[in-house]
Coordinates of C-alpha atoms in Angstrom, one line a residue:
X100 CA -43.7 -225.5 -70.8
X101 CA -46.2 -223.1 -72.9
X102 CA -47.5 -219.5 -72.1
X103 CA -51.1 -218.2 -72.7
X104 CA -51.9 -214.7 -72.6
X105 CA -55.2 -213.3 -71.7
X106 CA -56.7 -209.9 -72.4
X107 CA -59.5 -208.5 -70.1
X108 CA -61.8 -205.6 -70.8
X109 CA -62.6 -203.4 -67.9
X110 CA -66.0 -201.8 -67.7
X111 CA -67.1 -199.2 -65.2
X112 CA -70.6 -199.1 -63.6
X113 CA -72.9 -196.3 -64.7
X114 CA -72.6 -194.6 -61.4
X115 CA -68.5 -194.6 -61.3
X116 CA -68.5 -193.3 -64.7
X117 CA -70.7 -190.2 -63.9
X118 CA -68.6 -189.5 -61.1
X119 CA -65.5 -189.5 -63.0
X120 CA -67.0 -187.3 -65.6
X121 CA -68.1 -184.6 -63.0
X122 CA -64.3 -184.6 -61.9
X123 CA -62.7 -184.3 -65.5
X124 CA -65.1 -181.4 -66.1
X125 CA -64.1 -179.6 -62.9
X126 CA -60.2 -180.0 -63.7
X127 CA -61.0 -179.1 -67.0
X128 CA -62.7 -175.5 -65.8
X129 CA -59.9 -174.3 -63.2
X130 CA -57.9 -172.3 -65.5
X131 CA -59.3 -169.0 -64.6
X132 CA -58.0 -167.4 -61.4
X133 CA -59.6 -167.0 -58.0
X134 CA -61.5 -163.7 -57.6
X135 CA -61.4 -162.4 -53.7
X136 CA -64.0 -160.1 -54.3
X137 CA -66.5 -163.0 -55.1
X138 CA -66.4 -163.2 -51.3
X139 CA -68.0 -160.8 -48.8
X140 CA -65.0 -158.4 -47.4
X141 CA -64.9 -158.5 -43.6
X142 CA -64.2 -154.8 -42.1
X143 CA -61.2 -154.4 -40.0
X144 CA -61.1 -153.8 -36.4
X145 CA -59.2 -150.8 -34.0
X146 CA -57.9 -150.8 -31.1
X147 CA -56.6 -148.0 -28.8
X148 CA -53.7 -148.3 -26.1
X149 CA -52.6 -145.7 -23.6
X150 CA -48.9 -145.5 -22.2
X151 CA -45.8 -143.6 -21.7
X152 CA -43.2 -143.0 -24.2
X153 CA -40.7 -145.8 -24.3
X154 CA -37.9 -145.5 -21.8
X155 CA -39.8 -142.6 -20.1
X156 CA -41.3 -143.2 -16.8
X157 CA -44.5 -141.0 -16.3
X158 CA -47.7 -141.3 -14.4
X159 CA -50.3 -142.7 -17.2
X160 CA -52.7 -139.9 -16.3
X161 CA -50.1 -137.1 -16.5
X162 CA -50.9 -134.0 -19.1
X163 CA -47.6 -134.0 -20.1
X164 CA -45.9 -136.0 -23.0
X165 CA -48.8 -138.6 -23.3
X166 CA -48.5 -140.8 -25.9
X167 CA -51.5 -142.5 -27.4
X168 CA -51.1 -145.8 -29.6
X169 CA -53.4 -147.7 -31.9
X170 CA -53.5 -150.7 -34.1
X171 CA -55.8 -152.5 -36.5
X172 CA -56.4 -155.9 -37.9
X173 CA -58.2 -157.7 -40.7
X174 CA -59.0 -161.1 -40.6
X175 CA -59.4 -161.1 -44.9
X176 CA -56.8 -158.4 -45.7
X177 CA -54.6 -155.9 -44.2
X178 CA -55.1 -152.4 -42.8
X179 CA -53.9 -149.5 -45.0
X180 CA -54.5 -146.2 -42.7
X181 CA -55.9 -144.8 -39.5
X182 CA -58.4 -142.1 -38.8
X183 CA -57.7 -140.4 -35.5
X184 CA -59.3 -137.7 -33.5
X185 CA -58.2 -136.4 -30.2
X186 CA -60.5 -133.9 -28.4
X187 CA -59.1 -131.5 -25.8
X188 CA -62.4 -129.9 -24.8
X189 CA -65.4 -131.0 -23.7
X190 CA -68.4 -130.4 -26.6
X191 CA -65.6 -128.9 -29.1
X192 CA -65.3 -131.7 -31.8
X193 CA -61.9 -132.3 -33.3
X194 CA -60.7 -132.8 -36.8
X195 CA -59.9 -136.1 -38.2
X196 CA -56.3 -136.9 -39.1
X197 CA -55.5 -139.8 -41.7
X198 CA -52.2 -141.6 -40.8
X199 CA -50.3 -144.7 -41.5
X200 CA -48.6 -144.1 -38.3
X201 CA -49.5 -146.1 -35.2
X202 CA -49.2 -143.7 -32.4
X203 CA -48.7 -139.8 -31.4
X204 CA -47.3 -138.1 -28.1
X205 CA -48.9 -135.1 -27.1
X206 CA -48.8 -132.4 -24.2
X207 CA -51.9 -130.7 -22.8
X208 CA -52.6 -127.4 -20.9
X209 CA -54.3 -128.0 -17.8
X210 CA -56.8 -125.6 -16.4
X211 CA -56.6 -123.4 -13.1
X212 CA -57.1 -126.9 -11.1
X213 CA -54.3 -128.6 -13.0
X214 CA -56.8 -130.9 -14.9
X215 CA -57.1 -131.6 -18.4
X216 CA -58.9 -134.1 -20.5
X217 CA -58.5 -136.3 -24.0
X218 CA -61.2 -137.9 -26.0
X219 CA -59.4 -140.2 -28.6
X220 CA -61.6 -141.7 -31.5
X221 CA -59.6 -144.3 -34.0
X222 CA -61.3 -146.1 -37.1
X223 CA -59.3 -147.6 -39.7
X224 CA -59.8 -148.8 -43.4
X225 CA -58.7 -152.1 -45.1
X226 CA -57.1 -152.6 -48.5
X227 CA -60.7 -153.5 -49.8
X228 CA -62.0 -150.0 -48.8
X229 CA -64.2 -151.5 -45.7
X230 CA -64.0 -149.0 -42.7
X231 CA -64.0 -150.4 -39.0
X232 CA -66.1 -149.2 -36.3
X233 CA -64.9 -146.2 -34.3
X234 CA -63.3 -146.9 -31.2
X235 CA -63.0 -144.3 -28.4
X236 CA -61.4 -143.9 -25.0
X237 CA -61.9 -140.8 -22.5
X238 CA -58.6 -140.0 -20.5
X239 CA -59.0 -137.7 -17.7
X240 CA -55.5 -136.1 -17.4
X241 CA -54.1 -134.0 -14.4
X242 CA -51.1 -132.1 -13.4
X243 CA -49.0 -133.9 -10.8
X244 CA -47.4 -131.3 -8.1
X245 CA -43.6 -131.8 -7.6
X246 CA -42.4 -134.0 -4.4
X247 CA -39.6 -132.8 -2.0
X248 CA -37.9 -134.6 0.5
X249 CA -34.8 -135.4 2.1
X250 CA -32.3 -137.8 0.2
X251 CA -32.0 -141.5 1.4
X252 CA -28.8 -141.1 3.2
X253 CA -29.3 -137.7 4.7
X254 CA -28.7 -137.9 8.4
X255 CA -32.0 -136.2 9.7
X256 CA -31.3 -132.9 11.7
X257 CA -33.2 -132.3 14.5
X258 CA -31.1 -130.0 16.1
X259 CA -28.1 -127.9 15.5
X260 CA -26.5 -124.6 16.3
X261 CA -26.5 -121.8 13.9
X262 CA -24.4 -123.7 11.2
X263 CA -26.6 -126.6 9.6
X264 CA -27.1 -128.3 6.2
X265 CA -30.2 -130.1 4.6
X266 CA -30.1 -132.3 1.5
X267 CA -33.1 -132.7 -0.8
X268 CA -34.1 -134.1 -3.8
X269 CA -37.0 -132.8 -5.9
X270 CA -39.2 -134.7 -8.6
X271 CA -42.4 -134.6 -10.8
X272 CA -44.3 -137.4 -11.7
X273 CA -45.0 -135.6 -15.0
X274 CA -41.2 -135.7 -15.7
X275 CA -38.9 -133.4 -14.1
X276 CA -38.4 -131.1 -17.1
X277 CA -42.1 -129.6 -16.1
X278 CA -40.7 -128.8 -12.8
X279 CA -39.0 -125.1 -12.2
X280 CA -35.4 -125.3 -12.2
X281 CA -34.7 -123.4 -9.0
X282 CA -36.4 -123.9 -5.5
X283 CA -37.0 -121.2 -3.1
X284 CA -36.2 -121.5 0.8
X285 CA -36.6 -119.4 3.9
X286 CA -36.9 -119.4 7.9
X287 CA -40.1 -118.7 9.5
X288 CA -38.4 -115.7 10.9
X289 CA -38.5 -114.0 7.0
X290 CA -40.6 -111.8 5.7
X291 CA -42.0 -113.6 3.0
X292 CA -43.9 -110.3 1.3
X293 CA -40.3 -109.7 0.2
X294 CA -39.7 -111.1 -3.3
X295 CA -36.9 -113.9 -3.5
X296 CA -33.5 -113.0 -4.3
X297 CA -30.7 -115.2 -5.9
X298 CA -28.5 -117.2 -3.3
X299 CA -25.3 -115.4 -4.4
X300 CA -27.1 -111.9 -3.7
X301 CA -25.5 -110.0 -0.9
X302 CA -28.9 -109.7 0.5
X303 CA -29.5 -113.4 0.5
X304 CA -30.2 -114.3 4.0
X305 CA -33.2 -116.9 4.6
X306 CA -33.7 -115.6 8.0
X307 CA -34.7 -112.4 6.7
X308 CA -36.5 -113.0 3.0
X309 CA -36.8 -115.7 0.5
X310 CA -33.8 -117.1 -1.1
X311 CA -33.8 -118.6 -4.4
X312 CA -31.3 -121.5 -5.4
X313 CA -30.9 -123.2 -8.7
X314 CA -31.4 -127.1 -8.9
X315 CA -27.9 -128.0 -10.3
X316 CA -29.3 -131.2 -12.3
X317 CA -33.1 -131.0 -13.1
X318 CA -32.6 -134.6 -14.0
X319 CA -31.5 -135.7 -10.9
X320 CA -33.3 -133.1 -8.5
X321 CA -30.8 -132.7 -6.2
X322 CA -29.8 -129.7 -4.1
X323 CA -28.6 -128.6 -0.8
X324 CA -29.8 -126.0 1.8
X325 CA -27.0 -124.6 4.0
X326 CA -26.9 -122.2 6.8
X327 CA -23.3 -121.0 7.8
X328 CA -23.7 -119.6 11.4
X329 CA -27.1 -117.7 10.4
X330 CA -29.5 -119.9 11.7
X331 CA -31.0 -117.6 14.7
X332 CA -31.1 -119.6 18.0
X333 CA -34.8 -121.0 18.8
X334 CA -37.5 -123.4 17.4
X335 CA -36.9 -123.0 13.7
X336 CA -38.9 -124.1 10.6
X337 CA -37.6 -124.2 7.5
X338 CA -39.6 -123.9 4.5
X339 CA -38.6 -125.1 0.6
X340 CA -41.0 -124.5 -2.3
X341 CA -40.6 -125.7 -5.7
X342 CA -43.5 -125.2 -8.4
X343 CA -43.9 -126.4 -12.1
X344 CA -45.0 -125.2 -15.4
X345 CA -48.8 -125.7 -14.6
X346 CA -48.5 -123.4 -11.7
X347 CA -48.6 -126.2 -9.0
X348 CA -46.4 -125.2 -6.1
X349 CA -45.2 -127.8 -3.3
X350 CA -43.8 -126.7 0.1
X351 CA -41.7 -128.8 2.2
X352 CA -41.1 -127.9 5.7
X353 CA -38.9 -129.2 8.7
X354 CA -38.7 -128.2 12.2
X355 CA -35.4 -128.3 14.3
X356 CA -34.1 -126.5 17.2
X357 CA -31.2 -124.1 16.8
X358 CA -29.5 -124.1 20.1
X359 CA -28.1 -120.7 21.6
X360 CA -24.2 -120.2 22.4
X361 CA -24.6 -120.5 26.4
X362 CA -21.2 -120.5 27.3
X363 CA -17.5 -120.0 26.1
X364 CA -16.7 -123.7 26.3
X365 CA -18.3 -126.3 24.2
X366 CA -18.8 -129.7 25.9
X367 CA -18.6 -132.7 23.7
X368 CA -20.1 -135.5 25.2
X369 CA -18.2 -138.5 23.4
X370 CA -19.5 -140.9 26.0
X371 CA -22.0 -143.7 25.7
X372 CA -24.7 -144.0 28.2
X373 CA -25.7 -141.3 31.1
X374 CA -22.8 -142.5 33.8
X375 CA -20.8 -139.4 32.7
X376 CA -23.4 -136.8 33.5
X377 CA -22.6 -137.1 37.3
X378 CA -19.4 -135.7 36.5
X379 CA -18.8 -133.9 33.7
X380 CA -22.2 -132.5 33.5
X381 CA -22.1 -131.5 37.1
X382 CA -18.8 -129.9 36.8
X383 CA -19.9 -127.9 34.2
X384 CA -23.0 -126.7 36.4
X385 CA -20.9 -125.8 38.7
X386 CA -18.4 -123.5 36.9
X387 CA -20.9 -121.9 34.5
X388 CA -24.6 -122.3 36.4
X389 CA -27.2 -124.9 35.9
X390 CA -28.0 -125.1 32.2
X391 CA -26.0 -122.5 31.4
X392 CA -23.4 -124.0 29.2
X393 CA -23.4 -125.6 25.9
X394 CA -23.4 -129.4 25.0
X395 CA -22.7 -131.3 21.7
X396 CA -23.8 -134.8 22.7
X397 CA -22.7 -137.1 19.8
X398 CA -24.5 -140.2 21.3
X399 CA -27.6 -138.5 19.3
X400 CA -25.4 -138.2 16.2
X401 CA -22.9 -136.2 14.4
X402 CA -23.5 -133.9 11.7
X403 CA -24.5 -134.5 8.0
X404 CA -21.5 -132.4 6.6
X405 CA -18.2 -132.1 8.4
X406 CA -17.9 -128.7 7.5
X407 CA -21.2 -128.2 10.0
X408 CA -19.1 -129.4 12.7
X409 CA -16.2 -127.6 12.1
X410 CA -18.5 -124.2 11.9
X411 CA -20.0 -125.0 15.1
X412 CA -16.6 -125.5 16.7
X413 CA -15.5 -122.0 15.5
X414 CA -18.7 -120.7 17.5
X415 CA -16.7 -121.4 20.9
X416 CA -13.4 -120.1 22.2
X417 CA -12.8 -123.6 23.8
X418 CA -14.0 -127.1 23.3
X419 CA -13.8 -129.7 25.9
X420 CA -14.3 -133.0 24.7
X421 CA -14.3 -136.3 26.5
X422 CA -14.5 -139.9 25.5
X423 CA -14.4 -142.2 28.3
X424 CA -12.4 -145.5 27.8
X425 CA -13.2 -146.0 24.3
X426 CA -11.7 -144.6 21.2
X427 CA -13.5 -141.9 19.3
X428 CA -14.7 -142.5 15.9
X429 CA -15.8 -139.2 15.5
X430 CA -12.7 -137.5 16.3
X431 CA -10.7 -139.9 14.2
X432 CA -13.4 -138.5 11.4
X433 CA -12.9 -134.9 12.2
X434 CA -9.4 -134.5 13.4
X435 CA -8.3 -132.6 10.1
X436 CA -11.4 -130.0 11.1
X437 CA -10.5 -129.9 14.7
X438 CA -6.6 -129.2 13.9
X439 CA -8.0 -126.3 11.6
X440 CA -10.2 -125.0 14.5
X441 CA -6.9 -125.1 16.8
X442 CA -4.1 -123.9 14.0
X443 CA -6.7 -122.2 11.2
X444 CA -5.4 -121.9 7.5
X445 CA -7.5 -118.6 7.2
X446 CA -5.6 -115.8 9.2
X447 CA -8.7 -114.3 9.6
X448 CA -10.2 -117.1 11.7
X449 CA -9.3 -116.8 15.4
X450 CA -7.8 -120.1 16.4
X451 CA -9.7 -122.3 18.9
X452 CA -8.7 -123.9 22.1
X453 CA -9.2 -128.1 23.1
X454 CA -9.3 -129.5 26.5
X455 CA -9.1 -133.2 25.4
X456 CA -9.9 -136.2 28.1
X457 CA -9.4 -139.3 26.2
X458 CA -8.1 -142.5 27.7
X459 CA -7.6 -144.5 24.6
X460 CA -6.0 -141.3 22.5
X461 CA -2.9 -143.5 21.6
X462 CA -1.8 -146.8 21.6
X463 CA -3.6 -150.3 20.5
X464 CA -7.1 -148.9 20.3
X465 CA -6.2 -145.6 18.8
X466 CA -7.9 -144.4 15.5
X467 CA -7.0 -140.6 15.6
X468 CA -4.2 -139.6 12.6
X469 CA -0.7 -139.3 14.1
X470 CA -0.3 -135.9 12.4
X471 CA -3.3 -134.3 14.4
X472 CA -1.9 -136.0 17.9
X473 CA 1.3 -134.9 17.4
X474 CA 0.9 -131.2 15.5
X475 CA -2.3 -130.5 17.5
X476 CA -1.8 -132.0 20.7
X477 CA 2.0 -132.0 21.3
X478 CA 1.9 -135.6 22.3
X479 CA 4.0 -138.4 20.9
X480 CA 1.9 -141.3 19.3
X481 CA 4.0 -143.9 21.4
X482 CA 2.3 -144.7 24.7
X483 CA 5.0 -144.4 27.6
X484 CA 4.0 -146.7 29.2
X485 CA 0.8 -148.7 27.5
X486 CA -2.4 -149.0 29.7
X487 CA -1.7 -149.3 33.3
X488 CA -4.0 -149.8 36.5
X489 CA -4.6 -146.7 38.8
X490 CA -5.4 -148.0 42.3
X491 CA -7.4 -145.8 44.6
X492 CA -4.7 -145.2 47.0
X493 CA -2.6 -143.2 44.4
X494 CA -3.1 -139.8 43.6
X495 CA -2.6 -137.6 40.2
X496 CA 0.0 -134.7 40.8
X497 CA -0.1 -131.5 39.2
X498 CA 2.9 -129.3 37.9
X499 CA 4.2 -126.4 40.2
X500 CA 5.6 -124.1 38.1
X501 CA 6.6 -121.5 40.8
X502 CA 8.0 -124.4 43.0
X503 CA 10.2 -126.0 40.2
X504 CA 14.1 -125.9 40.5
X505 CA 16.6 -127.5 38.5
X506 CA 18.4 -128.7 41.7
X507 CA 15.5 -130.3 43.1
X508 CA 13.2 -131.3 39.9
X509 CA 10.5 -133.6 41.9
X510 CA 9.4 -130.7 44.0
X511 CA 6.9 -129.4 41.5
X512 CA 5.1 -132.7 41.6
X513 CA 3.7 -132.2 45.3
X514 CA 0.5 -130.8 44.8
X515 CA -2.2 -133.4 44.9
X516 CA -4.9 -132.5 42.0
X517 CA -6.9 -135.6 41.5
X518 CA -7.8 -138.5 43.9
X519 CA -9.5 -141.3 42.8
X520 CA -12.9 -142.5 43.8
X521 CA -12.3 -146.1 42.9
X522 CA -9.8 -148.2 41.3
X523 CA -9.6 -147.3 37.5
X524 CA -8.8 -150.1 34.9
X525 CA -6.3 -147.8 33.4
X526 CA -4.5 -145.0 31.6
X527 CA -2.0 -144.4 29.1
X528 CA 1.4 -142.7 30.0
X529 CA 2.1 -139.7 27.3
X530 CA 5.5 -138.3 26.0
X531 CA 5.6 -134.8 25.2
X532 CA 7.0 -133.6 21.6
X533 CA 9.3 -130.7 21.7
X534 CA 6.4 -128.3 21.7
X535 CA 4.6 -130.1 24.3
X536 CA 5.0 -129.8 28.1
X537 CA 3.7 -132.0 31.0
X538 CA 0.7 -130.8 33.1
X539 CA -0.2 -133.9 34.9
X540 CA 1.7 -137.2 36.3
X541 CA 0.3 -140.1 38.3
X542 CA 1.8 -140.8 41.6
X543 CA 4.5 -143.8 41.3
X544 CA 2.9 -147.4 42.0
X545 CA 4.8 -150.3 40.8
X546 CA 5.4 -149.1 37.0
X547 CA 8.5 -150.3 34.8
X548 CA 10.9 -149.1 34.5
X549 CA 11.5 -147.8 38.0
X550 CA 11.8 -144.2 38.8
X551 CA 12.5 -141.6 38.1
X552 CA 10.4 -142.9 34.9
X553 CA 6.9 -141.5 35.9
X554 CA 3.5 -141.9 33.9
X555 CA 2.6 -138.6 32.6
X556 CA -1.3 -138.1 32.1
X557 CA -1.4 -134.4 31.0
X558 CA 0.5 -132.5 28.3
X559 CA 0.1 -129.1 27.1
X560 CA 1.4 -127.5 23.7
X561 CA 2.6 -125.0 23.1
X562 CA 5.5 -125.1 26.1
X563 CA 4.8 -122.4 28.6
X564 CA 8.2 -120.6 27.4
X565 CA 6.3 -120.0 24.3
X566 CA 3.1 -119.1 25.3
X567 CA 1.6 -118.7 28.9
X568 CA -1.7 -119.9 27.2
X569 CA -2.1 -123.2 25.5
X570 CA -4.0 -124.2 22.4
X571 CA -4.6 -127.6 23.6
X572 CA -4.4 -129.7 27.1
X573 CA -4.7 -133.7 26.5
X574 CA -5.5 -136.0 29.3
X575 CA -5.8 -139.5 29.6
X576 CA -7.6 -139.7 32.6
X577 CA -11.1 -140.6 33.2
X578 CA -12.6 -137.7 35.2
X579 CA -15.8 -139.7 36.0
X580 CA -13.6 -141.8 38.6
X581 CA -12.3 -138.6 40.6
X582 CA -13.6 -136.9 43.3
X583 CA -16.0 -134.2 42.0
X584 CA -14.4 -131.2 44.1
X585 CA -11.1 -132.3 42.6
X586 CA -12.6 -132.4 39.1
X587 CA -14.1 -128.8 39.8
X588 CA -11.0 -127.3 40.7
X589 CA -9.0 -128.8 38.1
X590 CA -11.5 -127.8 35.1
X591 CA -11.2 -124.4 36.7
X592 CA -7.6 -124.3 36.6
X593 CA -7.1 -126.0 33.1
X594 CA -10.0 -123.8 31.3
X595 CA -8.9 -120.5 33.2
X596 CA -5.1 -120.8 34.0
X597 CA -3.8 -123.1 31.0
X598 CA -6.4 -122.4 28.2
X599 CA -7.0 -118.6 29.1
X600 CA -10.7 -118.9 29.0
X601 CA -12.7 -116.5 31.2
X602 CA -14.7 -118.1 33.4
X603 CA -17.9 -116.8 35.6

């Protein structure tokens, strides 16, 4: 096989040859760099933003610590610097400042009406010297007066005796740093022409003159207003004022009733509903006169602070507290204060007296601390017996100290004290501590073990041999199920003879 070689000459047409010549000529001329200045420069664009400093919550129209931000962009280069002017008075030009920063924070001075203003102008220059159009923004500014109100968890007070407390917060939308570091408070009985005095001043009496109180933490703005037995009886109005650096003053007012001390005995109604009014209320009306006695109705709420409840008790010589058939959560919560009322640690305080009627004081439903029951009431915490039935045919007997003899110990219980008006669901038997002594027992009715075990339903402390006057008498009877004439007579006996209260 033989091989042949063929040589072919390639030729181009006139049009294609001309095109190739242009291409070669173009690439042959690209050694010179591109000159951006050969293109027209586009001016940059400026923008303005208004907001609060990062991490600080302020009203966006507040005069205080107002932050103005700006930015600039350039489609064919970059922004090198900004020109900023902030006018704070209408018609008064402000100088232009040159900066590479992008924000400023300013505080303004408000006028007599708490108003201020800012007119911000911004322009920017790019890397080739072009300057943007000037953008402007008018911002009306104002001072926001402080705010005062009760804290969220405060138990709102609508009535009290002369001791009371109020828990507040104060805040300022301009920032609490602009708010005064103290408040001024006073009652409607005060002479507001007198200058305020500090709270620790001997003349500080909000019923007489304004009183100044420091806010412990201005950042939190929390403070209390307290009355320690110095709120005058009557329909009272509390005024609380706070100001700010722009001379705005906010006044908070609250109206409540300060109840007078009408009787030496305070009746503490710890019984839900109104069934008890026909017995306990009626008995107090009979003893002290219609409406001439003092009441603390726990159904309308207890005090916000326990010290207020303790000081309220101390305004009375004696407290008559009844709970019906249910355990008392309030007595459990305030037991230490009640014990201090009966046996005060402060030797300058006069010991109080307590008449307590509480069927569920001890036993399975008891909530009251054992220390209070034993030390304050002289009662053993073990029921003897537990809850038992009281038939309508049985009576409650009173201990007759004059008739008692060692030879015939049953004789002293011949006095019939209380007679049921209906069969009662139960009572709880009591055992006295060594410093307690029986006052009432129930007539025998199928209790186990057999006599001489009899259920005691009333105990006093201390024993009569130590003191003729008791500090506390405890009943596990529901007086609302007893004859009214018996209840009145025995309340007179318990309050007047056992507890030593002077009655009308």
